[in-house]
Amino acid sequence: MLICEKKSEVREQVNAWRRQGLSIGFVPTMGYLHEGHKSLMEAARRENDRVVVSIFVNPMQFGPTEDLESYPRDFDRDSALCEGVGVDLIFHPQPEEMYPEGFCSYVDMNGLTGELCGKSRPTHFRGVQTVVLKFFNIVRPDRAYFGQKDAQQLSVIRRMALDLDLGIEIVGCPIVREEDGLAKSSRNTYLNEEEHQAALMLSRSLAEGKTLIEDGERDAGKIKSAIADIIAKEPLAKIDYVDVVDFENIVPVEKISGTVLVAIAVYIGKTRLIDNFIHKEI
């Protein structure tokens, strides 16, 4: 397994693989890898000749009061996990490699980013799109893998790839959960035992919303209220949002039809966690 810190090193290796006619799968991460990331790597390993993983805590997608400095990092642990899955190359750049002095170009989007996480984190998706497009230009993958836990991000990246004619297949992979139902997240490490137990309310509330839809409820407002009522019973929880949106366009809906995303963001103590499910009408 190769570990590269420079863009030029990655490009040189990618070009060599391209000359051999090999396909490339790419998994962008911010490190502190868990089973969710591993599932993305395993999917990439199954479907491509070579697999590249980026490990980069992207400063551009953090707001001024967010957890950039405290975000968990453990490169030795991450690289061991990658090697165990069969990753061929890790790209582990420093911020100045990605954003050299004088950097002033960004990728932004008028749609899809104004609701859900984009409402409370207004600069977040500009940072995500910019770094992902840079990675795509460096790695030039055939396929790139993203988890459904960050469902809005998945929709945004799919739209960017379509709008900008990137020719990359964006593959969404299912949410991976702890045995107790909590969605896997690097930020779960912030939770103490009491907070971890409180965080289980996220998946429980979504399970109630899913049951309501499966039982025939089509009023999005009633589904949102039922989810919010369950979360509100937990003293350590503070709701950022509970919403039901069209999955393709990320706009709120009043009635359940087509494919909808039911998504929540909740603070447990100081830790902001997200979770969701996707419902597709048959």
PDB file of C-alpha atoms in Angstrom:
ATOM      1  CA  MET A   1       0.000   0.000   0.000  1.00  0.00           C
ATOM      2  CA  LEU A   2       1.339   3.396  -1.016  1.00  0.00           C
ATOM      3  CA  ILE A   3       1.025   6.465   1.209  1.00  0.00           C
ATOM      4  CA  CYS A   4       1.310   9.770  -0.672  1.00  0.00           C
ATOM      5  CA  GLU A   5       1.309  13.297   0.714  1.00  0.00           C
ATOM      6  CA  LYS A   6       1.822  15.124  -2.573  1.00  0.00           C
ATOM      7  CA  LYS A   7      -0.646  15.584  -5.433  1.00  0.00           C
ATOM      8  CA  SER A   8       2.121  14.896  -7.937  1.00  0.00           C
ATOM      9  CA  GLU A   9       2.797  11.478  -6.387  1.00  0.00           C
ATOM     10  CA  VAL A  10      -0.850  10.489  -6.640  1.00  0.00           C
ATOM     11  CA  ARG A  11      -1.100  11.660 -10.243  1.00  0.00           C
ATOM     12  CA  GLU A  12       2.021   9.723 -11.205  1.00  0.00           C
ATOM     13  CA  GLN A  13       0.633   6.483  -9.771  1.00  0.00           C
ATOM     14  CA  VAL A  14      -2.846   7.037 -11.198  1.00  0.00           C
ATOM     15  CA  ASN A  15      -1.380   7.686 -14.640  1.00  0.00           C
ATOM     16  CA  ALA A  16       0.554   4.411 -14.417  1.00  0.00           C
ATOM     17  CA  TRP A  17      -2.635   2.526 -13.552  1.00  0.00           C
ATOM     18  CA  ARG A  18      -4.492   4.241 -16.374  1.00  0.00           C
ATOM     19  CA  ARG A  19      -1.836   3.168 -18.870  1.00  0.00           C
ATOM     20  CA  GLN A  20      -2.488  -0.413 -17.744  1.00  0.00           C
ATOM     21  CA  GLY A  21      -6.224   0.008 -18.342  1.00  0.00           C
ATOM     22  CA  LEU A  22      -7.114  -0.422 -14.660  1.00  0.00           C
ATOM     23  CA  SER A  23     -10.281   0.969 -13.067  1.00  0.00           C
ATOM     24  CA  ILE A  24     -10.034   3.160  -9.959  1.00  0.00           C
ATOM     25  CA  GLY A  25     -12.397   3.438  -7.013  1.00  0.00           C
ATOM     26  CA  PHE A  26     -12.098   6.365  -4.616  1.00  0.00           C
ATOM     27  CA  VAL A  27     -13.242   6.844  -1.016  1.00  0.00           C
ATOM     28  CA  PRO A  28     -12.817  10.376   0.395  1.00  0.00           C
ATOM     29  CA  THR A  29     -12.637  10.519   4.206  1.00  0.00           C
ATOM     30  CA  MET A  30     -11.603  12.818   7.036  1.00  0.00           C
ATOM     31  CA  GLY A  31      -9.976   9.915   8.851  1.00  0.00           C
ATOM     32  CA  TYR A  32     -10.629   8.373  12.263  1.00  0.00           C
ATOM     33  CA  LEU A  33     -12.075   5.528  10.241  1.00  0.00           C
ATOM     34  CA  HIS A  34     -14.839   3.214  11.450  1.00  0.00           C
ATOM     35  CA  GLU A  35     -17.002   0.380  10.118  1.00  0.00           C
ATOM     36  CA  GLY A  36     -18.956   2.798   7.941  1.00  0.00           C
ATOM     37  CA  HIS A  37     -15.811   3.889   6.121  1.00  0.00           C
ATOM     38  CA  LYS A  38     -14.704   0.262   5.924  1.00  0.00           C
ATOM     39  CA  SER A  39     -17.937  -0.664   4.133  1.00  0.00           C
ATOM     40  CA  LEU A  40     -17.220   2.012   1.506  1.00  0.00           C
ATOM     41  CA  MET A  41     -13.692   0.698   0.988  1.00  0.00           C
ATOM     42  CA  GLU A  42     -14.944  -2.867   0.703  1.00  0.00           C
ATOM     43  CA  ALA A  43     -17.464  -1.819  -1.949  1.00  0.00           C
ATOM     44  CA  ALA A  44     -14.705  -0.007  -3.837  1.00  0.00           C
ATOM     45  CA  ARG A  45     -12.454  -3.066  -3.528  1.00  0.00           C
ATOM     46  CA  ARG A  46     -15.133  -5.340  -5.002  1.00  0.00           C
ATOM     47  CA  GLU A  47     -15.931  -3.089  -7.941  1.00  0.00           C
ATOM     48  CA  ASN A  48     -12.545  -1.711  -9.057  1.00  0.00           C
ATOM     49  CA  ASP A  49      -9.024  -2.827  -9.922  1.00  0.00           C
ATOM     50  CA  ARG A  50      -7.409  -0.216  -7.671  1.00  0.00           C
ATOM     51  CA  VAL A  51      -8.679   1.646  -4.593  1.00  0.00           C
ATOM     52  CA  VAL A  52      -7.582   5.096  -3.413  1.00  0.00           C
ATOM     53  CA  VAL A  53      -8.595   6.537  -0.027  1.00  0.00           C
ATOM     54  CA  SER A  54      -8.031  10.148   0.961  1.00  0.00           C
ATOM     55  CA  ILE A  55      -7.540  11.017   4.631  1.00  0.00           C
ATOM     56  CA  PHE A  56      -7.804  14.769   5.054  1.00  0.00           C
ATOM     57  CA  VAL A  57      -9.517  16.853   7.717  1.00  0.00           C
ATOM     58  CA  ASN A  58     -10.735  19.577   5.385  1.00  0.00           C
ATOM     59  CA  PRO A  59     -10.594  22.976   7.116  1.00  0.00           C
ATOM     60  CA  MET A  60     -12.800  24.573   4.454  1.00  0.00           C
ATOM     61  CA  GLN A  61     -15.916  22.654   5.517  1.00  0.00           C
ATOM     62  CA  PHE A  62     -15.721  23.674   9.184  1.00  0.00           C
ATOM     63  CA  GLY A  63     -17.382  26.830  10.453  1.00  0.00           C
ATOM     64  CA  PRO A  64     -15.507  29.251  12.757  1.00  0.00           C
ATOM     65  CA  THR A  65     -17.082  27.805  15.926  1.00  0.00           C
ATOM     66  CA  GLU A  66     -16.944  24.142  14.884  1.00  0.00           C
ATOM     67  CA  ASP A  67     -14.625  21.327  15.927  1.00  0.00           C
ATOM     68  CA  LEU A  68     -11.753  21.531  13.408  1.00  0.00           C
ATOM     69  CA  GLU A  69      -8.970  21.473  16.003  1.00  0.00           C
ATOM     70  CA  SER A  70     -10.560  18.777  18.180  1.00  0.00           C
ATOM     71  CA  TYR A  71     -11.736  16.538  15.322  1.00  0.00           C
ATOM     72  CA  PRO A  72     -10.344  13.050  16.106  1.00  0.00           C
ATOM     73  CA  ARG A  73      -7.228  11.950  14.240  1.00  0.00           C
ATOM     74  CA  ASP A  74      -5.253   8.681  14.289  1.00  0.00           C
ATOM     75  CA  PHE A  75      -3.405   8.111  11.032  1.00  0.00           C
ATOM     76  CA  ASP A  76      -1.567   4.958  12.152  1.00  0.00           C
ATOM     77  CA  ARG A  77      -4.855   3.293  13.063  1.00  0.00           C
ATOM     78  CA  ASP A  78      -6.481   4.502   9.845  1.00  0.00           C
ATOM     79  CA  SER A  79      -3.676   3.239   7.616  1.00  0.00           C
ATOM     80  CA  ALA A  80      -3.775  -0.187   9.287  1.00  0.00           C
ATOM     81  CA  LEU A  81      -7.509  -0.434   8.611  1.00  0.00           C
ATOM     82  CA  CYS A  82      -7.000   0.580   4.975  1.00  0.00           C
ATOM     83  CA  GLU A  83      -4.253  -1.967   4.487  1.00  0.00           C
ATOM     84  CA  GLY A  84      -6.471  -4.676   5.993  1.00  0.00           C
ATOM     85  CA  VAL A  85      -9.198  -3.943   3.453  1.00  0.00           C
ATOM     86  CA  GLY A  86      -6.752  -3.987   0.541  1.00  0.00           C
ATOM     87  CA  VAL A  87      -6.528  -0.269  -0.252  1.00  0.00           C
ATOM     88  CA  ASP A  88      -3.818   0.413  -2.826  1.00  0.00           C
ATOM     89  CA  LEU A  89      -3.055   4.057  -2.058  1.00  0.00           C
ATOM     90  CA  ILE A  90      -3.751   6.529   0.742  1.00  0.00           C
ATOM     91  CA  PHE A  91      -3.610  10.213  -0.138  1.00  0.00           C
ATOM     92  CA  HIS A  92      -2.817  12.070   3.093  1.00  0.00           C
ATOM     93  CA  PRO A  93      -2.070  15.699   2.196  1.00  0.00           C
ATOM     94  CA  GLN A  94      -1.397  18.609   4.501  1.00  0.00           C
ATOM     95  CA  PRO A  95      -3.734  21.643   4.244  1.00  0.00           C
ATOM     96  CA  GLU A  96      -1.113  23.698   2.397  1.00  0.00           C
ATOM     97  CA  GLU A  97      -0.866  20.988  -0.269  1.00  0.00           C
ATOM     98  CA  MET A  98      -4.599  21.270  -0.976  1.00  0.00           C
ATOM     99  CA  TYR A  99      -4.901  25.022  -0.427  1.00  0.00           C
ATOM    100  CA  PRO A 100      -1.601  26.710  -1.314  1.00  0.00           C
ATOM    101  CA  GLU A 101      -0.998  30.386  -0.650  1.00  0.00           C
ATOM    102  CA  GLY A 102      -3.277  32.543  -2.775  1.00  0.00           C
ATOM    103  CA  PHE A 103      -5.976  29.884  -3.161  1.00  0.00           C
ATOM    104  CA  CYS A 104      -9.237  31.667  -4.050  1.00  0.00           C
ATOM    105  CA  SER A 105     -11.373  29.344  -6.209  1.00  0.00           C
ATOM    106  CA  TYR A 106     -14.447  27.568  -4.861  1.00  0.00           C
ATOM    107  CA  VAL A 107     -17.303  25.328  -5.946  1.00  0.00           C
ATOM    108  CA  ASP A 108     -20.792  26.356  -4.869  1.00  0.00           C
ATOM    109  CA  MET A 109     -24.380  25.387  -5.647  1.00  0.00           C
ATOM    110  CA  ASN A 110     -27.611  27.379  -5.689  1.00  0.00           C
ATOM    111  CA  GLY A 111     -29.828  24.386  -4.991  1.00  0.00           C
ATOM    112  CA  LEU A 112     -29.714  21.394  -2.618  1.00  0.00           C
ATOM    113  CA  THR A 113     -27.610  23.172   0.010  1.00  0.00           C
ATOM    114  CA  GLY A 114     -30.112  25.613   1.512  1.00  0.00           C
ATOM    115  CA  GLU A 115     -31.962  23.127   3.709  1.00  0.00           C
ATOM    116  CA  LEU A 116     -31.017  20.591   6.407  1.00  0.00           C
ATOM    117  CA  CYS A 117     -27.296  20.858   7.286  1.00  0.00           C
ATOM    118  CA  GLY A 118     -26.813  23.715   4.830  1.00  0.00           C
ATOM    119  CA  LYS A 119     -29.224  25.886   6.804  1.00  0.00           C
ATOM    120  CA  SER A 120     -27.291  25.682  10.072  1.00  0.00           C
ATOM    121  CA  ARG A 121     -23.851  25.286   8.433  1.00  0.00           C
ATOM    122  CA  PRO A 122     -24.045  27.812   5.563  1.00  0.00           C
ATOM    123  CA  THR A 123     -20.443  27.443   4.326  1.00  0.00           C
ATOM    124  CA  HIS A 124     -20.163  23.695   4.857  1.00  0.00           C
ATOM    125  CA  PHE A 125     -21.129  22.397   1.431  1.00  0.00           C
ATOM    126  CA  ARG A 126     -18.997  24.938  -0.419  1.00  0.00           C
ATOM    127  CA  GLY A 127     -16.055  23.430   1.436  1.00  0.00           C
ATOM    128  CA  VAL A 128     -17.193  19.872   0.724  1.00  0.00           C
ATOM    129  CA  GLN A 129     -17.750  20.459  -2.994  1.00  0.00           C
ATOM    130  CA  THR A 130     -14.469  22.301  -3.428  1.00  0.00           C
ATOM    131  CA  VAL A 131     -12.320  19.631  -1.796  1.00  0.00           C
ATOM    132  CA  VAL A 132     -14.174  16.729  -3.435  1.00  0.00           C
ATOM    133  CA  LEU A 133     -13.806  18.249  -6.897  1.00  0.00           C
ATOM    134  CA  LYS A 134     -10.094  18.771  -6.221  1.00  0.00           C
ATOM    135  CA  PHE A 135      -9.776  15.132  -5.156  1.00  0.00           C
ATOM    136  CA  PHE A 136     -11.663  14.004  -8.265  1.00  0.00           C
ATOM    137  CA  ASN A 137      -9.271  15.990 -10.452  1.00  0.00           C
ATOM    138  CA  ILE A 138      -6.236  14.516  -8.687  1.00  0.00           C
ATOM    139  CA  VAL A 139      -7.382  10.871  -8.449  1.00  0.00           C
ATOM    140  CA  ARG A 140      -9.550  10.748 -11.614  1.00  0.00           C
ATOM    141  CA  PRO A 141     -11.607   7.791 -10.346  1.00  0.00           C
ATOM    142  CA  ASP A 142     -14.146   5.773 -12.280  1.00  0.00           C
ATOM    143  CA  ARG A 143     -16.315   5.491  -9.162  1.00  0.00           C
ATOM    144  CA  ALA A 144     -16.459   7.374  -5.860  1.00  0.00           C
ATOM    145  CA  TYR A 145     -18.133   6.038  -2.721  1.00  0.00           C
ATOM    146  CA  PHE A 146     -20.152   8.008  -0.154  1.00  0.00           C
ATOM    147  CA  GLY A 147     -22.231   6.901   2.812  1.00  0.00           C
ATOM    148  CA  GLN A 148     -25.965   7.468   3.123  1.00  0.00           C
ATOM    149  CA  LYS A 149     -25.516   8.789   6.670  1.00  0.00           C
ATOM    150  CA  ASP A 150     -24.437  12.037   5.015  1.00  0.00           C
ATOM    151  CA  ALA A 151     -27.401  11.848   2.648  1.00  0.00           C
ATOM    152  CA  GLN A 152     -27.502  15.535   1.741  1.00  0.00           C
ATOM    153  CA  GLN A 153     -23.810  15.386   0.907  1.00  0.00           C
ATOM    154  CA  LEU A 154     -24.486  12.359  -1.304  1.00  0.00           C
ATOM    155  CA  SER A 155     -27.172  14.280  -3.218  1.00  0.00           C
ATOM    156  CA  VAL A 156     -24.959  17.354  -3.536  1.00  0.00           C
ATOM    157  CA  ILE A 157     -21.994  15.391  -4.900  1.00  0.00           C
ATOM    158  CA  ARG A 158     -24.204  13.494  -7.338  1.00  0.00           C
ATOM    159  CA  ARG A 159     -25.605  16.772  -8.625  1.00  0.00           C
ATOM    160  CA  MET A 160     -22.156  18.341  -8.914  1.00  0.00           C
ATOM    161  CA  ALA A 161     -20.882  15.339 -10.878  1.00  0.00           C
ATOM    162  CA  LEU A 162     -23.880  15.578 -13.206  1.00  0.00           C
ATOM    163  CA  ASP A 163     -23.840  19.347 -13.667  1.00  0.00           C
ATOM    164  CA  LEU A 164     -20.087  19.562 -14.269  1.00  0.00           C
ATOM    165  CA  ASP A 165     -19.904  16.514 -16.577  1.00  0.00           C
ATOM    166  CA  LEU A 166     -17.333  14.761 -14.412  1.00  0.00           C
ATOM    167  CA  GLY A 167     -18.007  11.305 -15.844  1.00  0.00           C
ATOM    168  CA  ILE A 168     -17.636   9.696 -12.414  1.00  0.00           C
ATOM    169  CA  GLU A 169     -20.148   7.218 -11.013  1.00  0.00           C
ATOM    170  CA  ILE A 170     -21.198   8.331  -7.507  1.00  0.00           C
ATOM    171  CA  VAL A 171     -22.027   5.248  -5.447  1.00  0.00           C
ATOM    172  CA  GLY A 172     -24.148   5.581  -2.292  1.00  0.00           C
ATOM    173  CA  CYS A 173     -23.690   2.945   0.415  1.00  0.00           C
ATOM    174  CA  PRO A 174     -26.028   2.101   3.325  1.00  0.00           C
ATOM    175  CA  ILE A 175     -25.682   3.488   6.837  1.00  0.00           C
ATOM    176  CA  VAL A 176     -23.643   1.271   9.162  1.00  0.00           C
ATOM    177  CA  ARG A 177     -24.819   1.222  12.768  1.00  0.00           C
ATOM    178  CA  GLU A 178     -23.609   0.177  16.186  1.00  0.00           C
ATOM    179  CA  GLU A 179     -25.328  -2.888  17.639  1.00  0.00           C
ATOM    180  CA  ASP A 180     -27.527  -0.534  19.671  1.00  0.00           C
ATOM    181  CA  GLY A 181     -28.658   1.342  16.545  1.00  0.00           C
ATOM    182  CA  LEU A 182     -26.497   4.472  16.746  1.00  0.00           C
ATOM    183  CA  ALA A 183     -25.223   5.449  13.292  1.00  0.00           C
ATOM    184  CA  LYS A 184     -21.445   5.070  13.057  1.00  0.00           C
ATOM    185  CA  SER A 185     -19.681   8.436  13.148  1.00  0.00           C
ATOM    186  CA  SER A 186     -16.195   9.657  14.008  1.00  0.00           C
ATOM    187  CA  ARG A 187     -17.889  12.184  16.309  1.00  0.00           C
ATOM    188  CA  ASN A 188     -19.360   9.368  18.423  1.00  0.00           C
ATOM    189  CA  THR A 189     -16.000   9.380  20.210  1.00  0.00           C
ATOM    190  CA  TYR A 190     -16.991  12.712  21.781  1.00  0.00           C
ATOM    191  CA  LEU A 191     -19.860  11.061  23.682  1.00  0.00           C
ATOM    192  CA  ASN A 192     -19.534   9.831  27.250  1.00  0.00           C
ATOM    193  CA  GLU A 193     -21.585   6.819  28.321  1.00  0.00           C
ATOM    194  CA  GLU A 194     -24.598   8.871  29.411  1.00  0.00           C
ATOM    195  CA  GLU A 195     -24.552  10.837  26.162  1.00  0.00           C
ATOM    196  CA  HIS A 196     -24.180   7.675  24.096  1.00  0.00           C
ATOM    197  CA  GLN A 197     -27.318   6.265  25.698  1.00  0.00           C
ATOM    198  CA  ALA A 198     -29.128   9.551  25.063  1.00  0.00           C
ATOM    199  CA  ALA A 199     -28.036   9.475  21.402  1.00  0.00           C
ATOM    200  CA  LEU A 200     -29.928   6.225  20.856  1.00  0.00           C
ATOM    201  CA  MET A 201     -33.030   8.411  20.720  1.00  0.00           C
ATOM    202  CA  LEU A 202     -32.049   9.413  17.173  1.00  0.00           C
ATOM    203  CA  SER A 203     -32.457   5.992  15.605  1.00  0.00           C
ATOM    204  CA  ARG A 204     -35.492   5.218  17.764  1.00  0.00           C
ATOM    205  CA  SER A 205     -37.269   8.376  16.658  1.00  0.00           C
ATOM    206  CA  LEU A 206     -36.531   7.635  12.995  1.00  0.00           C
ATOM    207  CA  ALA A 207     -37.806   4.086  13.436  1.00  0.00           C
ATOM    208  CA  GLU A 208     -41.113   5.565  14.630  1.00  0.00           C
ATOM    209  CA  GLY A 209     -41.252   7.851  11.591  1.00  0.00           C
ATOM    210  CA  LYS A 210     -40.532   4.933   9.284  1.00  0.00           C
ATOM    211  CA  THR A 211     -43.286   2.868  10.900  1.00  0.00           C
ATOM    212  CA  LEU A 212     -45.787   5.690  10.427  1.00  0.00           C
ATOM    213  CA  ILE A 213     -44.984   5.892   6.716  1.00  0.00           C
ATOM    214  CA  GLU A 214     -45.151   2.123   6.300  1.00  0.00           C
ATOM    215  CA  ASP A 215     -48.535   2.159   8.043  1.00  0.00           C
ATOM    216  CA  GLY A 216     -49.847   4.639   5.480  1.00  0.00           C
ATOM    217  CA  GLU A 217     -49.209   8.112   6.935  1.00  0.00           C
ATOM    218  CA  ARG A 218     -48.453  10.567   4.130  1.00  0.00           C
ATOM    219  CA  ASP A 219     -48.569  13.900   5.988  1.00  0.00           C
ATOM    220  CA  ALA A 220     -44.947  14.996   6.354  1.00  0.00           C
ATOM    221  CA  GLY A 221     -45.849  17.383   9.162  1.00  0.00           C
ATOM    222  CA  LYS A 222     -47.270  14.572  11.302  1.00  0.00           C
ATOM    223  CA  ILE A 223     -44.190  12.443  10.707  1.00  0.00           C
ATOM    224  CA  LYS A 224     -41.880  15.300  11.696  1.00  0.00           C
ATOM    225  CA  SER A 225     -43.924  15.992  14.829  1.00  0.00           C
ATOM    226  CA  ALA A 226     -43.853  12.350  15.896  1.00  0.00           C
ATOM    227  CA  ILE A 227     -40.060  12.200  15.505  1.00  0.00           C
ATOM    228  CA  ALA A 228     -39.521  15.524  17.305  1.00  0.00           C
ATOM    229  CA  ASP A 229     -41.797  14.491  20.191  1.00  0.00           C
ATOM    230  CA  ILE A 230     -39.687  11.396  20.846  1.00  0.00           C
ATOM    231  CA  ILE A 231     -36.407  13.321  20.738  1.00  0.00           C
ATOM    232  CA  ALA A 232     -37.799  16.013  23.034  1.00  0.00           C
ATOM    233  CA  LYS A 233     -38.258  13.405  25.789  1.00  0.00           C
ATOM    234  CA  GLU A 234     -34.474  13.104  26.094  1.00  0.00           C
ATOM    235  CA  PRO A 235     -33.118  15.863  28.409  1.00  0.00           C
ATOM    236  CA  LEU A 236     -29.636  15.845  26.843  1.00  0.00           C
ATOM    237  CA  ALA A 237     -30.976  16.281  23.304  1.00  0.00           C
ATOM    238  CA  LYS A 238     -31.406  19.593  21.480  1.00  0.00           C
ATOM    239  CA  ILE A 239     -32.924  19.467  17.988  1.00  0.00           C
ATOM    240  CA  ASP A 240     -31.159  21.277  15.161  1.00  0.00           C
ATOM    241  CA  TYR A 241     -33.675  20.071  12.571  1.00  0.00           C
ATOM    242  CA  VAL A 242     -36.207  17.370  11.816  1.00  0.00           C
ATOM    243  CA  ASP A 243     -37.304  17.475   8.209  1.00  0.00           C
ATOM    244  CA  VAL A 244     -38.769  15.550   5.290  1.00  0.00           C
ATOM    245  CA  VAL A 245     -37.432  16.533   1.862  1.00  0.00           C
ATOM    246  CA  ASP A 246     -37.437  15.321  -1.708  1.00  0.00           C
ATOM    247  CA  PHE A 247     -34.250  13.251  -1.916  1.00  0.00           C
ATOM    248  CA  GLU A 248     -33.205  14.437  -5.363  1.00  0.00           C
ATOM    249  CA  ASN A 249     -33.696  18.174  -4.871  1.00  0.00           C
ATOM    250  CA  ILE A 250     -33.504  18.504  -1.042  1.00  0.00           C
ATOM    251  CA  VAL A 251     -36.617  20.679  -0.838  1.00  0.00           C
ATOM    252  CA  PRO A 252     -39.226  20.230   1.921  1.00  0.00           C
ATOM    253  CA  VAL A 253     -42.368  18.279   1.057  1.00  0.00           C
ATOM    254  CA  GLU A 254     -45.819  18.330   2.609  1.00  0.00           C
ATOM    255  CA  LYS A 255     -46.851  14.886   1.419  1.00  0.00           C
ATOM    256  CA  ILE A 256     -44.882  11.667   1.096  1.00  0.00           C
ATOM    257  CA  SER A 257     -44.494  10.778  -2.581  1.00  0.00           C
ATOM    258  CA  GLY A 258     -41.656   9.643  -4.829  1.00  0.00           C
ATOM    259  CA  THR A 259     -38.376   9.284  -2.952  1.00  0.00           C
ATOM    260  CA  VAL A 260     -38.101  11.256   0.273  1.00  0.00           C
ATOM    261  CA  LEU A 261     -35.344  11.749   2.801  1.00  0.00           C
ATOM    262  CA  VAL A 262     -36.369  11.892   6.448  1.00  0.00           C
ATOM    263  CA  ALA A 263     -33.412  13.524   8.167  1.00  0.00           C
ATOM    264  CA  ILE A 264     -32.522  14.788  11.621  1.00  0.00           C
ATOM    265  CA  ALA A 265     -29.655  16.647  13.272  1.00  0.00           C
ATOM    266  CA  VAL A 266     -29.534  16.661  17.063  1.00  0.00           C
ATOM    267  CA  TYR A 267     -27.087  17.991  19.616  1.00  0.00           C
ATOM    268  CA  ILE A 268     -26.333  15.539  22.397  1.00  0.00           C
ATOM    269  CA  GLY A 269     -24.559  17.781  24.852  1.00  0.00           C
ATOM    270  CA  LYS A 270     -22.069  19.644  22.622  1.00  0.00           C
ATOM    271  CA  THR A 271     -21.914  16.928  19.950  1.00  0.00           C
ATOM    272  CA  ARG A 272     -23.956  17.350  16.776  1.00  0.00           C
ATOM    273  CA  LEU A 273     -25.123  14.044  15.294  1.00  0.00           C
ATOM    274  CA  ILE A 274     -27.080  13.327  12.125  1.00  0.00           C
ATOM    275  CA  ASP A 275     -29.177  10.373  11.002  1.00  0.00           C
ATOM    276  CA  ASN A 276     -31.796   9.631   8.371  1.00  0.00           C
ATOM    277  CA  PHE A 277     -33.708   7.132   6.316  1.00  0.00           C
ATOM    278  CA  ILE A 278     -34.824   7.181   2.682  1.00  0.00           C
ATOM    279  CA  HIS A 279     -38.329   6.098   1.692  1.00  0.00           C
ATOM    280  CA  LYS A 280     -39.169   5.284  -1.907  1.00  0.00           C
ATOM    281  CA  GLU A 281     -42.775   4.929  -2.959  1.00  0.00           C
ATOM    282  CA  ILE A 282     -43.361   1.759  -4.951  1.00  0.00           C
TER     283      ILE A 282
END
